[in-house]
Amino acid sequence: MQPSAHPVRRLLRTRPPLLALAVLLMAAALALAGPAPEASAATAGTVTGVSRSGGTFTVSTSSGAKARVVVARADIFRIWLSPDGSFTDDPAGRTLAVDTDFGPVRTTLADAGPYYRISTPSVAIRVYKSPLRFAAYRADDATPLWQETQPTDWTAGKTTQHLAQGPDEQYYGTGLHLGEWALRGKTVPVAVGNQWKEGTNASPAPFYMSTNGYGVMRNTWAPGSYSFTAQSALTHNESRFDAWYFAGDSLKGVLDAYTDVSGKPFLAPQWGYELGNADCFNASNPDYQGDHDRARHQKTPDVVGYATDARDADMPSGWFLPNDGYGCGYTDLPSTVAALKAKGFQTGLWTSTGLGNIGDEVGKAGSRGVKTDVAWIGGGYQKAFTGVQQAVDGIEQNSDARRYVWTVDGWAGTQRNAVVWTGDTSGTWDAMRWHVPSIAGAGLSGLNYASGDVDGIFGGSPETYVRDLQWKAFTPAFMTMSGWGATNPSAGYQDKEPWRFEEPYRSINRKYLKLKMRLMPYLYTAGHTAHTTGVPSTRAMVLEYPDDPVARDNRTSGQFMAGDSFLVAPVVSDTATRDGIYLPAGTWTDYWTGRTYTGPGWLNGYSAPLDTLPLFVKAGAIVPMWPQMNHTGEKPVSTLTYDVYPRGSSSYTLYEDDGITRAYQDGAYARQKVDVTAPAAGTGRVRIAVGASQGSYAGKPAARGYEFTVHAAAAPRTVSAGGTALTRLGTKAAYDAAATGWYFDPADRSGVLWIKAGRRSGAFTVTADGLRVPAGDPVPPSSPPISKADWKLVSADSEETAAEDGAADNAFDGSPATRWHTAYSAGTPAPPPHEIAVDLGTRTSVDSVSCLPRQDGGVNGRIGAYEVYVSDSPSSWGAPVAKGTFADTAAEQTARFPAKSGRYLKVRALGEAGGRGPWTSLAELSATGRPVP
């Protein structure tokens, strides 16, 4: 660690179908008295009248306060409550809600007795009269979206809205919230803190959405806090209420409407999908606040040596930020940019001071990216938003390039301008654990490009680096920060550059970077989908499976969908086995082995050695792939491969443009649709209909070769392309040498049919007759992880509380960074056995227990010989349900056993794995099982 390199950053980090039932339940919730407003808080009083002017409805009240309901579209409306009755205080203006003019809307106003009803074809807005409260329903005025339980109240410093909560309602959003993305029961800061740790918000957004089918954006720059507890309390620190509401038939529909108003996610250049690196390469500058003697970092052109290293190592990588503020600056920028470009790298600048020279940096020197550092925009809110906009303008007003900006402290609308990232974090297993839900959850606020430094900016290890890079390769944007971690904490670890590692780490890094390059057309198309719909590339499971109760909450927060086809389940602890992978309904193929599973269910015991990221492909997937290259433009896409997982009917539309300029905004792009029909099971004809590429852009090939890899259980009888039979080839070598033909390899991922259709310029069809689709194995019988939300400590024979926080309840607090440790500081430590017993909160059929040893680098206390007990009484445990010996390793250890029902769980450590002493320590105790009566 080099804390002196960034004193400003260091200071900032220390700053503090059952409709009737649903309606009845909502009514019951409204009948409950909500929490009383603060004694000094004011409310609007009773409604004295409603007037209308076009799509704007003004509500007058007995207190003199007024409210406006503005209908912008049938599914979009604004509620603005002004305590003083005027509507001049509008600090956000049109900055957050950039597009609200959607044309006239058919709207009616009716007096329904207790309330006025404002109706559109999509929603019915209720304005309750006494006292003034609001509610929104579907157009039937019977299906609730949201309802206020009491009037919105305000003080001189804050305004709070109070909402009822449906019995199964779940909430998502609030920006790049660091931690789990399902928010029911949580209180979430919507405020800039620059703490960059779990539970904070790296880029807050005053937006959330609900499984009831609505979203809301508070039209404000003020910080706030959203409490999604028993009754939601949604607060911002200003004495006004102003919010845009979005109704949708799905969460995706809500995101579409929200980004229609706040702006669609920008479309990054293709090089922005490649790995980037940021560092100071001008350490000889006397003003630099870091190490002035860093080798190969003396002058900015030194970065070209690193680019050469990457290419010599056959390592994909796409851009450098060779400038940092904090006194670093840059030298010889034009020559550096030119030399990097010759090696296939783009150049950006990372600034802590502003953008005074961006016109020349972009227009003359050729720089194409900006990273806005916290020392400049760390105040957040409007200041940060304005800084990002200046960076966007600096790029786009001085070149034909697209915006590519990285920032912290984003807000609603930042999705249209920048990549947001998690700030200065460390390379630990625990940080990786909460990064997975953080980045997937950011997409639930429309943030398509969200990331965290690979292996953090500080600390790290070869193992954490490899695991972190693996899964981030399936997100749109990722970057390394190479100048602040230790240069050699262990063998083969240097500067966090993926090519500066010893084997096997270097080869594993290369494997995933190369795979990302092959998947570029798939990931880029997903980015364009986000740009047009607001649906992110990196998707929390609930976006794809909104009706699956498991996918709706944080039980799946440790995995995500990359686009609509890949299920990614990162390994975030020091283990070679991944438990708790949830496969939703349908058929899933292991990307590496070809083994096919049928969900829904939980996959435990998945073999995931260091080079294997658990990765599954959804049945029906059609995945476009480029030829292998190390950077975009390195070679022409002379052959496009479609990787096909046939089952039933499916389709895919590929999006293409020049990948670098803004010409696509004027229609310079192309689309190609591919339709696949196949048997749902068994043997039959698989038909792949490839449409003509429609549209044009600079560099579009007039024709190209097509290859297909079709995953199948057995070889077909015949294969044809464009109505002409293709030749069956006897070996893979013969296939590789041929211009057209087909080959079936039963040993390749459990069976792959390789097809070369030749060079084509228009539509054509490939058929494979007598092809057998793989039979899906049921997910091996196992149970889901047991939520620890209701666990309570029953007893522990010993815990260390004097010398450290070694309390026993650390063993199930959800954080591997904390631990239970038996007492050692007072007198002679008690010898084993040691034990810990917990109340699971409900009677449960338990079938496995996992113990994660301490993760702080210490080794004493690892459990060796053990016993596990499950019981309905903490005073009568009976015989152990499992016993054995865990290995002396930092990896998680699991004991599986026939299911035993009980409310109480006990783990008894009979001895220490390494025989080092009389202690027991445990970072996390976990279990799998199902609730039972």
Short mmCIF file of N, CA and C in Angstrom, two decimals, residues 36-97:
data_model
loop_
_atom_site.label_atom_id
_atom_site.label_comp_id
_atom_site.label_asym_id
_atom_site.label_seq_id
_atom_site.Cartn_x
_atom_site.Cartn_y
_atom_site.Cartn_z
N ALA A 36 -45.87 8.34 13.56
CA ALA A 36 -46.23 9.75 13.61
C ALA A 36 -45.11 10.60 13.05
N PRO A 37 -45.44 11.66 12.31
CA PRO A 37 -44.40 12.55 11.82
C PRO A 37 -43.71 13.24 12.97
N GLU A 38 -42.54 13.80 12.70
CA GLU A 38 -41.83 14.54 13.73
C GLU A 38 -42.72 15.67 14.24
N ALA A 39 -42.50 16.02 15.50
CA ALA A 39 -43.36 17.02 16.13
C ALA A 39 -43.39 18.32 15.35
N SER A 40 -42.26 18.69 14.73
CA SER A 40 -42.19 19.95 14.01
C SER A 40 -42.57 19.82 12.55
N ALA A 41 -42.88 18.60 12.10
CA ALA A 41 -43.16 18.39 10.68
C ALA A 41 -44.54 18.90 10.33
N ALA A 42 -44.67 19.45 9.12
CA ALA A 42 -45.94 19.97 8.63
C ALA A 42 -46.47 19.07 7.53
N THR A 43 -47.78 19.12 7.31
CA THR A 43 -48.43 18.41 6.21
C THR A 43 -49.35 19.37 5.49
N ALA A 44 -49.89 18.93 4.36
CA ALA A 44 -50.67 19.83 3.50
C ALA A 44 -52.07 20.09 4.01
N GLY A 45 -52.60 19.22 4.86
CA GLY A 45 -53.97 19.39 5.33
C GLY A 45 -54.96 18.73 4.39
N THR A 46 -56.17 19.30 4.29
CA THR A 46 -57.21 18.70 3.45
C THR A 46 -57.28 19.38 2.10
N VAL A 47 -57.81 18.65 1.13
CA VAL A 47 -57.94 19.16 -0.24
C VAL A 47 -59.14 20.11 -0.30
N THR A 48 -58.93 21.27 -0.89
CA THR A 48 -60.03 22.23 -1.06
C THR A 48 -60.47 22.34 -2.51
N GLY A 49 -59.73 21.75 -3.44
CA GLY A 49 -60.15 21.79 -4.84
C GLY A 49 -59.07 21.27 -5.75
N VAL A 50 -59.47 20.91 -6.97
CA VAL A 50 -58.54 20.47 -8.01
C VAL A 50 -58.89 21.20 -9.29
N SER A 51 -57.92 21.83 -9.91
CA SER A 51 -58.11 22.48 -11.20
C SER A 51 -57.25 21.80 -12.25
N ARG A 52 -57.61 22.01 -13.49
CA ARG A 52 -56.92 21.31 -14.57
C ARG A 52 -56.54 22.27 -15.68
N SER A 53 -55.35 22.08 -16.23
CA SER A 53 -54.92 22.77 -17.43
C SER A 53 -54.19 21.77 -18.30
N GLY A 54 -54.88 21.22 -19.30
CA GLY A 54 -54.29 20.18 -20.14
C GLY A 54 -53.98 18.95 -19.32
N GLY A 55 -52.73 18.52 -19.33
CA GLY A 55 -52.33 17.34 -18.57
C GLY A 55 -51.81 17.67 -17.19
N THR A 56 -51.98 18.92 -16.72
CA THR A 56 -51.51 19.32 -15.40
C THR A 56 -52.71 19.56 -14.49
N PHE A 57 -52.68 18.93 -13.32
CA PHE A 57 -53.75 19.04 -12.34
C PHE A 57 -53.16 19.67 -11.08
N THR A 58 -53.77 20.77 -10.61
CA THR A 58 -53.27 21.48 -9.44
C THR A 58 -54.23 21.26 -8.27
N VAL A 59 -53.69 20.79 -7.18
CA VAL A 59 -54.46 20.46 -5.99
C VAL A 59 -54.22 21.55 -4.94
N SER A 60 -55.29 22.22 -4.50
CA SER A 60 -55.20 23.22 -3.44
C SER A 60 -55.55 22.58 -2.11
N THR A 61 -54.97 23.10 -1.02
CA THR A 61 -55.21 22.51 0.30
C THR A 61 -55.48 23.59 1.33
N SER A 62 -55.95 23.14 2.49
CA SER A 62 -56.33 24.05 3.56
C SER A 62 -55.14 24.77 4.17
N SER A 63 -53.94 24.24 4.02
CA SER A 63 -52.75 24.85 4.61
C SER A 63 -52.11 25.90 3.72
N GLY A 64 -52.57 26.00 2.48
CA GLY A 64 -51.93 26.87 1.51
C GLY A 64 -50.92 26.14 0.65
N ALA A 65 -50.52 24.96 1.05
CA ALA A 65 -49.66 24.14 0.20
C ALA A 65 -50.44 23.71 -1.03
N LYS A 66 -49.72 23.47 -2.11
CA LYS A 66 -50.34 22.99 -3.33
C LYS A 66 -49.55 21.80 -3.87
N ALA A 67 -50.23 21.01 -4.66
CA ALA A 67 -49.58 19.89 -5.33
C ALA A 67 -49.94 19.93 -6.81
N ARG A 68 -49.02 19.48 -7.62
CA ARG A 68 -49.28 19.34 -9.05
C ARG A 68 -49.12 17.88 -9.44
N VAL A 69 -50.06 17.41 -10.24
CA VAL A 69 -49.93 16.11 -10.89
C VAL A 69 -49.80 16.40 -12.38
N VAL A 70 -48.67 16.05 -12.96
CA VAL A 70 -48.42 16.30 -14.38
C VAL A 70 -48.35 14.96 -15.10
N VAL A 71 -49.26 14.72 -16.01
CA VAL A 71 -49.29 13.47 -16.78
C VAL A 71 -48.48 13.69 -18.05
N ALA A 72 -47.34 12.99 -18.16
CA ALA A 72 -46.47 13.14 -19.33
C ALA A 72 -46.74 12.07 -20.38
N ARG A 73 -47.12 10.91 -19.93
CA ARG A 73 -47.43 9.79 -20.81
C ARG A 73 -48.40 8.91 -20.06
N ALA A 74 -49.08 8.02 -20.72
CA ALA A 74 -50.07 7.20 -20.03
C ALA A 74 -49.47 6.46 -18.85
N ASP A 75 -48.17 6.14 -18.91
CA ASP A 75 -47.52 5.38 -17.86
C ASP A 75 -46.52 6.20 -17.05
N ILE A 76 -46.45 7.51 -17.29
CA ILE A 76 -45.45 8.36 -16.62
C ILE A 76 -46.14 9.62 -16.11
N PHE A 77 -45.94 9.92 -14.84
CA PHE A 77 -46.51 11.16 -14.30
C PHE A 77 -45.60 11.69 -13.19
N ARG A 78 -45.82 12.97 -12.88
CA ARG A 78 -45.03 13.67 -11.87
C ARG A 78 -45.96 14.18 -10.77
N ILE A 79 -45.52 14.05 -9.53
CA ILE A 79 -46.20 14.68 -8.40
C ILE A 79 -45.22 15.65 -7.75
N TRP A 80 -45.64 16.90 -7.70
CA TRP A 80 -44.81 17.96 -7.13
C TRP A 80 -45.62 18.63 -6.04
N LEU A 81 -45.13 18.52 -4.81
CA LEU A 81 -45.80 19.10 -3.66
C LEU A 81 -45.00 20.29 -3.16
N SER A 82 -45.64 21.48 -3.17
CA SER A 82 -44.95 22.71 -2.77
C SER A 82 -45.53 23.21 -1.46
N PRO A 83 -44.76 23.22 -0.37
CA PRO A 83 -45.30 23.68 0.92
C PRO A 83 -45.80 25.12 0.89
N ASP A 84 -45.18 26.01 0.08
CA ASP A 84 -45.61 27.40 0.08
C ASP A 84 -46.60 27.71 -1.04
N GLY A 85 -47.01 26.70 -1.80
CA GLY A 85 -48.01 26.89 -2.82
C GLY A 85 -47.49 27.44 -4.14
N SER A 86 -46.19 27.68 -4.24
CA SER A 86 -45.61 28.13 -5.51
C SER A 86 -44.80 26.99 -6.12
N PHE A 87 -44.55 27.11 -7.41
CA PHE A 87 -43.81 26.05 -8.10
C PHE A 87 -42.61 26.65 -8.82
N THR A 88 -41.88 27.48 -8.08
CA THR A 88 -40.69 28.12 -8.64
C THR A 88 -39.41 27.43 -8.19
N ASP A 89 -39.47 26.71 -7.08
CA ASP A 89 -38.27 26.05 -6.53
C ASP A 89 -38.10 24.70 -7.21
N ASP A 90 -37.29 24.69 -8.26
CA ASP A 90 -37.10 23.46 -9.05
C ASP A 90 -35.60 23.29 -9.33
N PRO A 91 -34.82 22.91 -8.32
CA PRO A 91 -33.35 22.91 -8.48
C PRO A 91 -32.84 21.95 -9.54
N ALA A 92 -33.53 20.85 -9.79
CA ALA A 92 -33.06 19.90 -10.79
C ALA A 92 -33.44 20.32 -12.20
N GLY A 93 -34.49 21.11 -12.35
CA GLY A 93 -34.92 21.56 -13.67
C GLY A 93 -35.11 20.40 -14.63
N ARG A 94 -34.51 20.53 -15.81
CA ARG A 94 -34.59 19.46 -16.82
C ARG A 94 -33.31 18.64 -16.87
N THR A 95 -32.45 18.78 -15.86
CA THR A 95 -31.18 18.06 -15.89
C THR A 95 -31.36 16.56 -15.66
N LEU A 96 -32.24 16.20 -14.73
CA LEU A 96 -32.47 14.79 -14.44
C LEU A 96 -33.58 14.22 -15.32
N ALA A 97 -34.67 14.95 -15.44
CA ALA A 97 -35.77 14.54 -16.32
C ALA A 97 -35.57 15.25 -17.65
#
